[in-house]
Coordinates of C-alpha atoms in Angstrom, one line a residue:
M1 CA -65.9 69.4 161.8
A2 CA -69.2 70.0 159.6
P3 CA -72.7 68.2 161.3
A4 CA -73.1 64.8 159.4
G5 CA -74.5 65.4 155.9
Q6 CA -73.2 69.1 155.8
E7 CA -70.7 70.5 153.7
E8 CA -67.8 72.1 155.5
E9 CA -67.3 75.7 154.7
C10 CA -64.4 76.7 152.5
V11 CA -62.4 79.9 152.2
S12 CA -60.3 81.1 149.1
G13 CA -56.5 81.8 149.6
A14 CA -57.5 85.6 149.0
Q15 CA -59.6 85.2 152.2
V16 CA -56.9 83.6 154.2
I17 CA -54.3 86.5 153.1
A18 CA -56.9 89.0 154.3
E19 CA -57.9 87.7 157.6
A20 CA -54.6 86.8 158.4
L21 CA -53.5 90.7 157.8
K22 CA -56.5 91.3 159.9
V23 CA -55.2 89.5 163.0
Q24 CA -52.0 91.2 162.7
N25 CA -54.0 94.5 162.9
I26 CA -52.9 95.7 159.3
E27 CA -54.9 98.8 158.9
Y28 CA -53.6 100.0 155.2
M29 CA -53.1 98.6 152.0
F30 CA -52.0 100.4 149.1
G31 CA -51.5 98.8 145.5
I32 CA -51.8 98.6 141.9
V33 CA -54.4 95.4 141.1
G34 CA -54.1 92.9 138.2
V35 CA -53.9 89.2 137.5
P36 CA -53.5 87.5 139.9
V37 CA -53.9 89.7 142.8
I38 CA -57.3 91.7 142.4
E39 CA -58.8 89.0 144.7
V40 CA -56.8 89.6 147.7
A41 CA -58.0 93.7 147.5
V42 CA -61.1 92.7 147.4
A43 CA -60.8 90.2 150.4
A44 CA -58.6 92.6 152.2
Q45 CA -61.7 95.2 151.8
A46 CA -64.0 92.6 152.7
S47 CA -62.1 91.9 155.9
G48 CA -62.8 95.8 156.9
I49 CA -58.8 96.6 155.5
K50 CA -58.5 100.3 153.9
Y51 CA -57.5 99.6 150.2
I52 CA -55.7 102.6 148.1
G53 CA -55.5 102.1 144.6
M54 CA -52.4 104.0 143.4
R55 CA -51.1 104.8 139.9
N56 CA -47.5 103.5 140.4
E57 CA -46.3 100.5 142.3
Q58 CA -43.3 102.6 143.7
A59 CA -45.8 105.2 144.9
A60 CA -47.9 102.4 147.0
A61 CA -44.9 101.0 148.2
Y62 CA -43.7 104.5 149.7
A63 CA -47.1 105.1 150.9
A64 CA -47.2 102.0 152.7
S65 CA -43.9 102.4 154.5
A66 CA -44.9 105.8 155.7
V67 CA -47.9 104.2 157.5
G68 CA -45.2 102.2 159.0
Y69 CA -43.4 105.0 159.8
L70 CA -46.3 107.2 161.2
T71 CA -48.2 104.3 162.8
G72 CA -45.6 102.0 164.0
R73 CA -47.7 98.8 162.1
P74 CA -46.9 98.3 158.7
G75 CA -48.8 99.5 155.7
V76 CA -49.0 96.6 152.9
C77 CA -48.4 97.1 149.3
L78 CA -50.2 94.9 146.7
V79 CA -48.3 94.2 143.7
V80 CA -48.5 92.0 140.6
S81 CA -45.9 89.3 139.4
G82 CA -43.1 90.7 137.3
P83 CA -42.9 94.2 136.6
G84 CA -45.3 95.2 139.1
L85 CA -42.8 93.9 141.7
I86 CA -39.7 95.2 140.1
H87 CA -41.3 98.6 140.4
A88 CA -42.1 98.1 144.1
L89 CA -38.5 97.4 144.6
G90 CA -37.5 101.1 144.6
G91 CA -40.1 101.4 147.7
M92 CA -38.8 98.5 149.4
A93 CA -34.9 99.7 149.1
N94 CA -36.1 102.9 150.8
A95 CA -38.1 101.6 153.5
N96 CA -34.7 99.3 154.6
M97 CA -32.9 102.4 154.3
N98 CA -35.0 104.4 156.5
C99 CA -35.8 101.5 158.9
W100 CA -39.6 101.7 158.5
P101 CA -41.9 98.6 158.4
L102 CA -43.4 97.5 155.1
I103 CA -45.0 94.6 153.9
V104 CA -45.0 93.6 150.2
I105 CA -47.3 91.0 149.0
G106 CA -46.8 89.9 145.4
G107 CA -48.6 88.0 143.4
S108 CA -46.4 85.2 141.1
S109 CA -46.7 82.7 138.6
D110 CA -48.7 79.6 139.2
R111 CA -47.1 76.9 140.6
N112 CA -47.1 74.4 137.8
Q113 CA -45.8 76.7 135.2
E114 CA -42.5 77.3 136.9
T115 CA -39.5 77.5 134.5
M116 CA -41.9 77.3 131.6
G117 CA -41.7 81.0 130.4
A118 CA -45.0 82.0 132.1
F119 CA -46.8 85.1 132.0
Q120 CA -44.4 87.9 134.1
E121 CA -42.4 84.9 135.7
F122 CA -39.6 86.3 137.8
P123 CA -37.4 85.1 140.8
Q124 CA -39.4 87.3 143.0
V125 CA -38.5 86.0 146.6
E126 CA -34.6 85.8 145.4
A127 CA -34.8 89.4 144.1
C128 CA -36.6 90.7 147.1
R129 CA -33.8 89.7 149.4
L130 CA -31.3 92.2 148.9
Y131 CA -34.1 94.8 149.8
S132 CA -36.2 92.8 152.8
K133 CA -35.3 91.6 156.3
F134 CA -37.4 88.6 155.1
S135 CA -38.6 87.4 151.7
A136 CA -40.8 83.8 151.4
R137 CA -43.0 82.2 150.0
P138 CA -45.8 80.2 152.2
S139 CA -46.0 76.2 150.8
S140 CA -49.8 76.1 151.6
L141 CA -52.7 78.2 152.3
E142 CA -52.6 76.8 156.2
D143 CA -49.1 78.1 155.9
I144 CA -50.1 81.6 155.5
P145 CA -50.8 82.9 158.5
A146 CA -47.7 82.0 159.9
V147 CA -45.7 83.5 157.1
I148 CA -47.6 86.8 157.4
E149 CA -47.2 86.8 161.2
K150 CA -43.7 86.5 160.5
A151 CA -43.3 88.9 158.0
V152 CA -44.8 91.6 160.7
R153 CA -42.9 90.9 163.3
N154 CA -40.0 91.2 161.5
S155 CA -40.8 94.3 160.1
I156 CA -40.9 95.8 163.5
Y157 CA -38.8 94.0 165.5
G158 CA -34.9 95.2 166.1
R159 CA -34.3 97.7 163.2
P160 CA -37.5 98.1 161.2
G161 CA -37.4 97.4 157.7
A162 CA -39.4 95.8 154.3
C163 CA -40.7 92.3 154.4
Y164 CA -41.9 90.4 151.3
L165 CA -44.4 87.7 150.7
D166 CA -44.8 85.7 147.7
I167 CA -48.3 84.2 146.7
P168 CA -48.2 81.8 143.6
G169 CA -51.5 82.8 141.3
D170 CA -52.7 79.1 141.7
F171 CA -53.1 80.2 145.7
V172 CA -55.4 83.1 145.3
N173 CA -58.7 81.2 144.2
M174 CA -57.7 77.8 145.7
Q175 CA -60.3 76.9 148.3
V176 CA -59.0 75.3 151.5
K177 CA -61.3 74.0 154.7
K178 CA -61.5 76.6 157.1
S179 CA -61.3 74.5 159.9
S180 CA -58.1 73.6 158.9
V181 CA -56.4 77.3 158.7
K182 CA -55.0 78.3 162.1
Y183 CA -54.5 82.0 162.4
I184 CA -51.6 83.1 164.6
E185 CA -51.9 85.3 167.7
C186 CA -51.1 88.8 166.6
C187 CA -47.4 89.9 167.4
S188 CA -47.0 92.4 169.9
A189 CA -45.1 95.4 170.0
P190 CA -41.6 94.8 170.1
P191 CA -40.1 94.3 173.6
I192 CA -38.1 97.4 175.4
S193 CA -34.5 96.9 175.8
M194 CA -32.3 99.1 177.8
A195 CA -28.7 99.8 177.6
E196 CA -25.9 98.4 180.3
V197 CA -25.7 100.3 183.3
A198 CA -21.8 100.8 183.2
A199 CA -22.1 101.9 179.5
V200 CA -25.1 104.9 180.8
S201 CA -22.9 105.6 183.4
R202 CA -19.5 106.5 181.6
A203 CA -21.8 108.2 179.0
A204 CA -23.0 110.4 181.8
S205 CA -19.8 111.3 182.9
F206 CA -18.5 112.2 179.5
I207 CA -21.2 114.6 179.1
A208 CA -21.0 116.2 182.2
H209 CA -17.1 116.7 181.4
S210 CA -17.8 118.3 178.1
R211 CA -17.1 122.0 177.9
K212 CA -19.1 121.9 174.2
P213 CA -22.1 119.5 173.9
L214 CA -24.3 118.6 171.6
L215 CA -27.8 116.2 171.3
I216 CA -28.6 115.0 168.1
I217 CA -32.0 113.6 167.6
G218 CA -32.9 111.5 164.6
K219 CA -36.0 110.4 163.1
G220 CA -34.8 106.6 164.8
A221 CA -35.9 109.0 168.3
A222 CA -39.2 110.2 166.7
Y223 CA -40.1 106.6 165.5
A224 CA -39.2 105.6 169.1
H225 CA -42.1 108.0 170.1
A226 CA -39.2 109.5 172.8
E227 CA -40.5 113.0 172.5
N228 CA -41.3 113.3 176.1
S229 CA -38.2 111.8 177.6
I230 CA -35.9 113.8 175.0
R231 CA -37.6 116.9 175.9
K232 CA -36.8 116.2 179.8
L233 CA -33.1 115.4 179.2
V234 CA -33.1 118.7 177.0
D235 CA -34.8 120.8 179.4
Q236 CA -33.7 119.9 182.7
C237 CA -29.9 119.4 181.6
G238 CA -29.9 122.4 179.2
L239 CA -28.6 121.0 176.3
P240 CA -28.1 122.2 172.6
F241 CA -29.8 119.8 170.3
L242 CA -29.8 119.8 166.2
P243 CA -32.4 117.5 164.7
T244 CA -31.7 115.4 161.6
P245 CA -34.4 116.2 159.0
M246 CA -36.9 113.9 160.3
G247 CA -36.3 114.3 163.7
K248 CA -37.5 117.6 163.5
G249 CA -40.1 118.3 165.9
V250 CA -39.1 115.8 168.7
V251 CA -38.8 118.9 170.4
P252 CA -40.0 122.1 169.0
D253 CA -37.7 123.7 166.3
N254 CA -38.9 127.0 168.2
H255 CA -37.3 125.3 171.4
P256 CA -34.5 128.0 173.0
Y257 CA -31.8 125.4 173.0
C258 CA -32.7 124.2 169.2
V259 CA -29.1 125.1 167.3
A260 CA -30.4 124.4 163.8
A261 CA -29.6 127.6 162.5
A262 CA -26.2 127.2 163.4
R263 CA -25.7 123.7 162.2
S264 CA -22.5 123.7 160.4
R265 CA -20.9 125.5 163.6
A266 CA -22.6 123.3 166.3
L267 CA -21.2 119.7 164.4
Q268 CA -17.5 121.6 164.2
G269 CA -17.4 122.7 167.7
A270 CA -18.9 120.1 169.6
D271 CA -16.7 117.9 171.9
V272 CA -19.6 115.5 173.1
I273 CA -21.8 114.7 170.9
I274 CA -24.9 112.2 172.0
L275 CA -26.5 110.6 169.2
L276 CA -30.2 109.4 169.8
G277 CA -31.3 107.4 167.0
A278 CA -29.2 108.8 164.6
R279 CA -26.8 107.4 162.5
L280 CA -23.0 108.9 160.9
N281 CA -24.1 108.6 157.3
W282 CA -23.9 111.0 154.7
I283 CA -26.8 113.5 156.4
L284 CA -24.3 114.1 159.3
H285 CA -21.1 114.0 157.4
F286 CA -19.9 109.9 158.5
G287 CA -19.3 111.8 161.7
L288 CA -15.6 113.0 160.3
P289 CA -13.1 115.8 160.0
P290 CA -13.3 118.6 158.6
R291 CA -17.0 118.6 159.5
F292 CA -16.3 117.4 162.9
R293 CA -13.6 117.2 165.7
S294 CA -10.9 114.8 165.3
D295 CA -11.2 114.5 169.0
V296 CA -14.8 114.4 169.3
K297 CA -16.5 112.0 171.5
I298 CA -19.3 110.1 170.3
I299 CA -22.1 108.7 172.5
Q300 CA -24.1 106.5 170.5
V301 CA -27.8 105.5 171.1
D302 CA -29.1 102.7 168.5
I303 CA -31.7 99.8 168.8
C304 CA -29.4 98.0 166.0
A305 CA -26.0 96.4 167.6
E306 CA -24.3 96.2 164.0
E307 CA -24.7 100.3 163.7
L308 CA -22.5 100.8 166.8
G309 CA -19.3 101.9 166.2
N310 CA -20.3 102.7 161.8
N311 CA -17.3 105.1 160.7
V312 CA -16.4 106.4 164.5
K313 CA -15.7 104.3 167.2
P314 CA -17.9 105.4 170.2
A315 CA -16.8 106.5 173.2
A316 CA -19.6 105.0 174.9
A317 CA -22.3 102.6 173.0
L318 CA -25.4 102.2 174.4
L319 CA -27.7 99.8 172.6
G320 CA -31.4 100.1 173.3
D321 CA -34.5 101.4 172.8
V322 CA -34.2 105.3 172.5
K323 CA -36.9 106.0 174.8
A324 CA -35.5 103.8 177.2
V325 CA -32.1 104.6 177.1
T326 CA -32.9 108.4 177.0
E327 CA -34.8 107.9 180.7
Q328 CA -31.5 105.9 181.9
L329 CA -29.3 108.8 180.7
F330 CA -31.6 111.6 182.3
D331 CA -31.7 109.5 185.4
Q332 CA -27.8 109.5 185.9
L333 CA -27.3 113.0 184.8
N334 CA -30.1 114.0 187.4
K335 CA -28.6 112.2 190.2
M336 CA -25.2 114.0 189.5
S337 CA -27.1 117.3 189.8
W338 CA -25.4 118.2 186.4
K339 CA -27.1 120.9 184.0
Y340 CA -24.9 122.6 181.2
P341 CA -24.5 126.2 181.9
S342 CA -26.8 128.5 180.1
S343 CA -23.7 131.5 180.3
A344 CA -20.7 129.0 178.6
E345 CA -19.0 130.2 175.9
W346 CA -20.3 127.2 173.6
W347 CA -23.8 129.1 174.0
K348 CA -22.1 132.4 173.2
E349 CA -20.6 131.0 169.9
L350 CA -23.5 129.2 168.8
R351 CA -26.4 131.8 169.3
A352 CA -23.9 134.4 167.5
K353 CA -24.0 132.0 164.6
M354 CA -27.6 131.5 164.6
K355 CA -28.5 134.8 164.5
S356 CA -26.0 136.0 161.6
N357 CA -27.5 132.8 159.8
E358 CA -31.1 133.6 160.7
E359 CA -30.4 137.4 159.8
A360 CA -29.2 136.2 156.0
S361 CA -32.3 134.0 155.4
K362 CA -34.2 136.8 156.2
A363 CA -32.6 139.4 154.0
L364 CA -33.3 136.8 151.5
S365 CA -36.9 135.9 152.2
L366 CA -38.1 139.5 152.7
R367 CA -36.6 140.5 149.3
K368 CA -39.1 142.5 147.0
H369 CA -38.5 142.2 143.8
L370 CA -40.2 139.3 141.4
P371 CA -39.8 136.5 140.3
M372 CA -39.6 135.2 143.8
N373 CA -36.4 133.2 145.3
Y374 CA -37.0 130.0 147.8
Y375 CA -36.7 132.0 150.6
Q376 CA -39.4 134.1 149.8
V377 CA -42.0 131.2 149.0
F378 CA -41.2 129.8 152.3
H379 CA -41.3 133.1 154.4
H380 CA -44.8 133.6 153.0
V381 CA -45.8 129.6 153.5
R382 CA -44.7 130.1 157.1
E383 CA -46.6 132.2 158.2
L384 CA -49.9 130.7 157.3
L385 CA -49.3 126.8 158.1
P386 CA -51.0 125.2 160.6
K387 CA -48.6 124.1 163.6
D388 CA -49.5 120.9 163.6
C389 CA -50.0 119.9 159.7
I390 CA -47.8 116.9 158.5
L391 CA -45.3 118.1 156.0
V392 CA -44.2 116.7 153.4
S393 CA -41.1 117.8 151.2
E394 CA -38.8 116.7 148.8
G395 CA -36.4 118.1 145.7
A396 CA -33.3 119.3 146.3
N397 CA -33.3 123.0 147.0
T398 CA -36.9 123.0 147.8
M399 CA -36.4 120.1 150.7
D400 CA -33.2 121.5 151.8
I401 CA -34.1 125.1 152.3
G402 CA -37.8 124.5 153.1
R403 CA -35.7 122.1 156.3
T404 CA -34.6 125.4 157.7
M405 CA -37.4 127.7 156.9
L406 CA -40.7 125.7 157.9
P407 CA -40.8 124.6 161.3
N408 CA -41.9 121.4 162.8
Y409 CA -43.4 121.5 166.2
H410 CA -44.4 117.9 166.8
P411 CA -42.8 114.3 166.1
R412 CA -43.6 112.5 162.9
H413 CA -45.0 115.7 161.1
R414 CA -41.9 115.7 158.7
L415 CA -41.7 113.2 156.0
D416 CA -38.8 113.8 153.1
A417 CA -36.4 112.0 150.9
G418 CA -34.6 110.5 153.9
T419 CA -31.8 108.2 153.9
F420 CA -31.7 107.1 150.5
G421 CA -32.2 110.6 149.1
T422 CA -35.2 109.2 147.3
M423 CA -37.0 111.2 144.7
G424 CA -40.9 110.5 144.0
V425 CA -41.9 109.7 147.7
G426 CA -43.7 113.0 148.1
L427 CA -47.2 112.2 146.8
G428 CA -47.1 108.5 148.1
F429 CA -46.1 109.9 151.6
A430 CA -48.8 112.4 151.3
V431 CA -51.7 109.8 150.4
A432 CA -50.6 107.5 153.5
A433 CA -50.4 110.9 156.2
A434 CA -53.7 111.5 154.7
M435 CA -55.1 108.4 155.2
V436 CA -53.7 108.1 158.8
T437 CA -55.0 111.6 159.8
K438 CA -58.2 111.1 158.2
D439 CA -58.8 108.1 160.9
R440 CA -57.0 109.6 163.9
N441 CA -57.3 113.4 163.4
P442 CA -59.7 114.7 160.9
E443 CA -58.7 118.2 161.4
Q444 CA -55.0 118.0 160.9
R445 CA -53.9 118.8 157.4
V446 CA -51.1 117.5 155.2
V447 CA -49.0 119.6 153.4
C448 CA -46.6 118.4 150.4
I449 CA -44.0 120.7 149.2
E450 CA -42.4 119.6 145.8
G451 CA -40.0 121.1 143.6
D452 CA -40.9 120.8 140.3
S453 CA -38.7 117.8 139.2
A454 CA -39.6 115.9 142.1
F455 CA -43.5 116.2 141.6
G456 CA -42.9 114.8 138.2
F457 CA -41.6 111.6 139.4
S458 CA -45.4 110.6 140.5
G459 CA -47.5 113.5 139.3
M460 CA -50.2 111.1 138.3
E461 CA -50.9 109.9 142.1
V462 CA -53.1 113.6 142.0
E463 CA -55.8 111.3 140.2
T464 CA -55.4 109.0 143.4
I465 CA -55.8 111.9 146.2
C466 CA -58.8 113.2 144.0
R467 CA -60.6 109.8 143.8
Y468 CA -60.6 109.6 147.5
H469 CA -60.9 113.3 148.1
L470 CA -57.9 113.2 150.3
P471 CA -57.7 117.1 151.2
I472 CA -54.0 117.2 150.6
V473 CA -52.5 120.9 149.7
I474 CA -49.7 120.4 147.2
I475 CA -47.3 123.2 146.9
V476 CA -45.0 122.8 143.6
V477 CA -41.9 125.4 143.9
N478 CA -41.1 125.3 140.1
N479 CA -38.0 126.7 138.9
N480 CA -38.2 125.2 135.4
G481 CA -35.4 122.3 136.3
I482 CA -33.2 120.4 138.3
Y483 CA -31.7 122.5 141.1
S484 CA -31.9 125.1 138.3
G485 CA -33.7 126.0 134.8
L486 CA -34.1 128.3 132.4
D487 CA -36.4 131.2 132.1
Q488 CA -39.0 131.4 129.2
D489 CA -36.6 134.0 126.6
T490 CA -33.3 132.2 127.3
W491 CA -35.3 129.0 126.2
K492 CA -36.3 130.1 123.5
E493 CA -32.8 131.5 122.7
I494 CA -31.5 128.2 123.0
L495 CA -34.0 126.3 120.7
K496 CA -33.0 128.8 118.0
L497 CA -29.6 127.1 118.1
G498 CA -30.5 123.9 116.7
E499 CA -31.4 120.5 117.7
P500 CA -33.0 120.5 121.3
F501 CA -31.3 117.2 122.3
V502 CA -28.1 118.9 122.1
C503 CA -28.7 122.1 123.0
I504 CA -31.1 121.9 126.0
P505 CA -29.3 121.8 129.4
P506 CA -29.9 118.4 131.2
V507 CA -31.0 119.9 134.3
S508 CA -34.0 122.1 132.2
L509 CA -37.4 121.3 132.4
L510 CA -39.9 122.9 130.2
P511 CA -40.2 126.8 131.5
N512 CA -43.6 127.8 133.1
A513 CA -45.2 124.1 133.1
H514 CA -49.0 124.7 134.4
Y515 CA -48.8 121.6 136.6
E516 CA -52.1 122.7 138.5
Q517 CA -53.9 122.1 135.3
I518 CA -53.3 118.6 136.5
M519 CA -55.2 118.8 139.8
S520 CA -57.9 120.6 138.0
A521 CA -58.0 118.0 135.5
F522 CA -59.2 115.5 138.0
G523 CA -61.6 117.8 140.1
G524 CA -59.5 119.4 142.6
K525 CA -58.4 123.2 142.9
G526 CA -55.2 124.4 140.9
Y527 CA -53.6 127.6 141.4
F528 CA -50.6 129.3 139.3
V529 CA -48.8 131.8 141.5
Q530 CA -46.3 134.3 140.7
T531 CA -46.1 137.3 143.4
P532 CA -46.5 137.0 147.3
E533 CA -49.9 138.0 147.4
E534 CA -51.3 135.7 145.1
L535 CA -49.1 133.0 147.2
Q536 CA -51.1 134.0 150.3
A537 CA -54.6 133.8 148.9
A538 CA -54.2 130.4 147.1
L539 CA -52.7 129.2 150.5
K540 CA -55.6 130.6 152.5
T541 CA -58.0 129.3 150.1
S542 CA -56.4 125.8 150.0
L543 CA -56.2 125.6 153.7
A544 CA -60.0 126.6 154.1
G545 CA -61.1 123.9 151.8
K546 CA -61.0 121.0 153.9
D547 CA -63.0 118.6 151.5
V548 CA -60.8 119.6 148.2
P549 CA -57.7 118.7 147.0
S550 CA -55.1 121.6 146.0
L551 CA -52.0 122.4 143.9
I552 CA -50.4 125.8 144.1
N553 CA -47.8 126.1 141.4
V554 CA -45.3 128.9 142.5
M555 CA -43.1 130.5 139.7
I556 CA -39.8 131.2 141.3
D557 CA -36.7 132.5 139.8
P558 CA -34.8 129.7 137.5
Q559 CA -31.8 130.6 138.8
S560 CA -32.7 131.0 142.7
D561 CA -30.3 129.2 145.1
R562 CA -29.7 128.6 148.6
K563 CA -27.5 131.3 150.6
Q564 CA -23.6 130.7 150.7
Q565 CA -22.8 127.8 152.9
D566 CA -19.8 127.1 155.1
F567 CA -20.7 123.3 153.7
H568 CA -22.4 121.7 151.1
W569 CA -25.0 119.4 152.3
L570 CA -23.5 116.6 150.1
T571 CA -20.2 115.4 150.4
R572 CA -19.7 116.6 146.6
S573 CA -21.3 119.5 145.0
N574 CA -24.5 118.2 143.5
M575 CA -23.9 120.4 140.3

């Protein structure tokens, strides 16, 4: 209560939102402002939350979700009503499929205009329920802190995901007595759950009796910060392991027990597979033949009970935190004094296949003639990249070949199209990674490697990167198309045939497009590269320029493709 004769202090809805987020230890907000949420962004900045203005709501949502993955605390995506919120749905869906924490806050129509055809009126709470774990609108300004706490808690507890908070336009500037707002204590990190002892014992028995064991490390293990526990399990039990794309680096890719170079053979031959925070979805071919043995025994470790038994009934289902359950497994195997013999025939088979595949990739990467292929590009990039850089990658061949050619040595240092296979995530992810490293490890570099098609989805975020002086290095591997393109001469001949809308192949993009000029236009450094020497020089200069963003546009053979695979990455051929 204010003293007699003195008017009690009031706060606006925007200030309540900002303070409630701050209490929940939210550090980053990404968005595009307009009516009615401008004041929310201003209040967030006043409270100490870092606000990053993006150029597209999808990119803002991608960035906020990547912050959730990298820090374990959700980033916030702030959007306007109607179309603004709809644009953010792609990022919400991607966060849910990736199991990354995200909070989306959307402005909406004033309450007294509902059902009247208000400006950008849309059933936002209902629409977001398809794309989130939790979707709600506070009933009053006083209710905002409780709803925000619940959204943050839902985003990080159990299987992480997206949550939506709807803010009526009239709430933003509405005033309420400061004393009437009660902020909810910050929700703590999720409680650690452990698997049933009997299930752990059963799993350890299967592992100890296996002839061809395989450990698969998923991004759930990276998110759980299980790297030390998993490294101990791998080292002391001698287990061959295979990382999923964003599970790379939980145990370094150069570890002698990593069998990523024999991926198909490892999946096909293993008789016991331990899944640590990985799902048997399309990335792992659903766990089904012919990619897997029909009699394979699956040991599944997951935080989500509903995931256990999806597609394949596990021989042992271990429900719990990946880090804690890995410790349980290790302790049980240690009691049994079990270690997989390095002389086993399985190791000989895997190492022979690894050597064969590595030699095939090396032959492609050391090819001399121009234009370059993917393997040449990644060979030279690999030679110069800092070992601790965060790699962001998207695009079809660019992402898939880069996954095999560019090693990761640390967990949570690779961000890509993920479970949802989403194109357009790259620059948003890179912005998020650069913000996090700027605060936690300023010397760390962020390198974003994109296909030319993937870059086109969110290329204007280059302006965002330059505006905030984020020293991101973008490498566009440019093959003039989607999957494959046309060289300049073939392009000209096709145009002579007649109407371009009929003659230009759907996968083709403009040949020799100068994407580097987009970076130059906003004050960064742009490089047009056609030879290995030019690539090396541009990348060295870019990595040395710690205060200036750069974009290296690398021209490659439009028909460059990956080496022959035993299996396509996707179930069906992508073209």
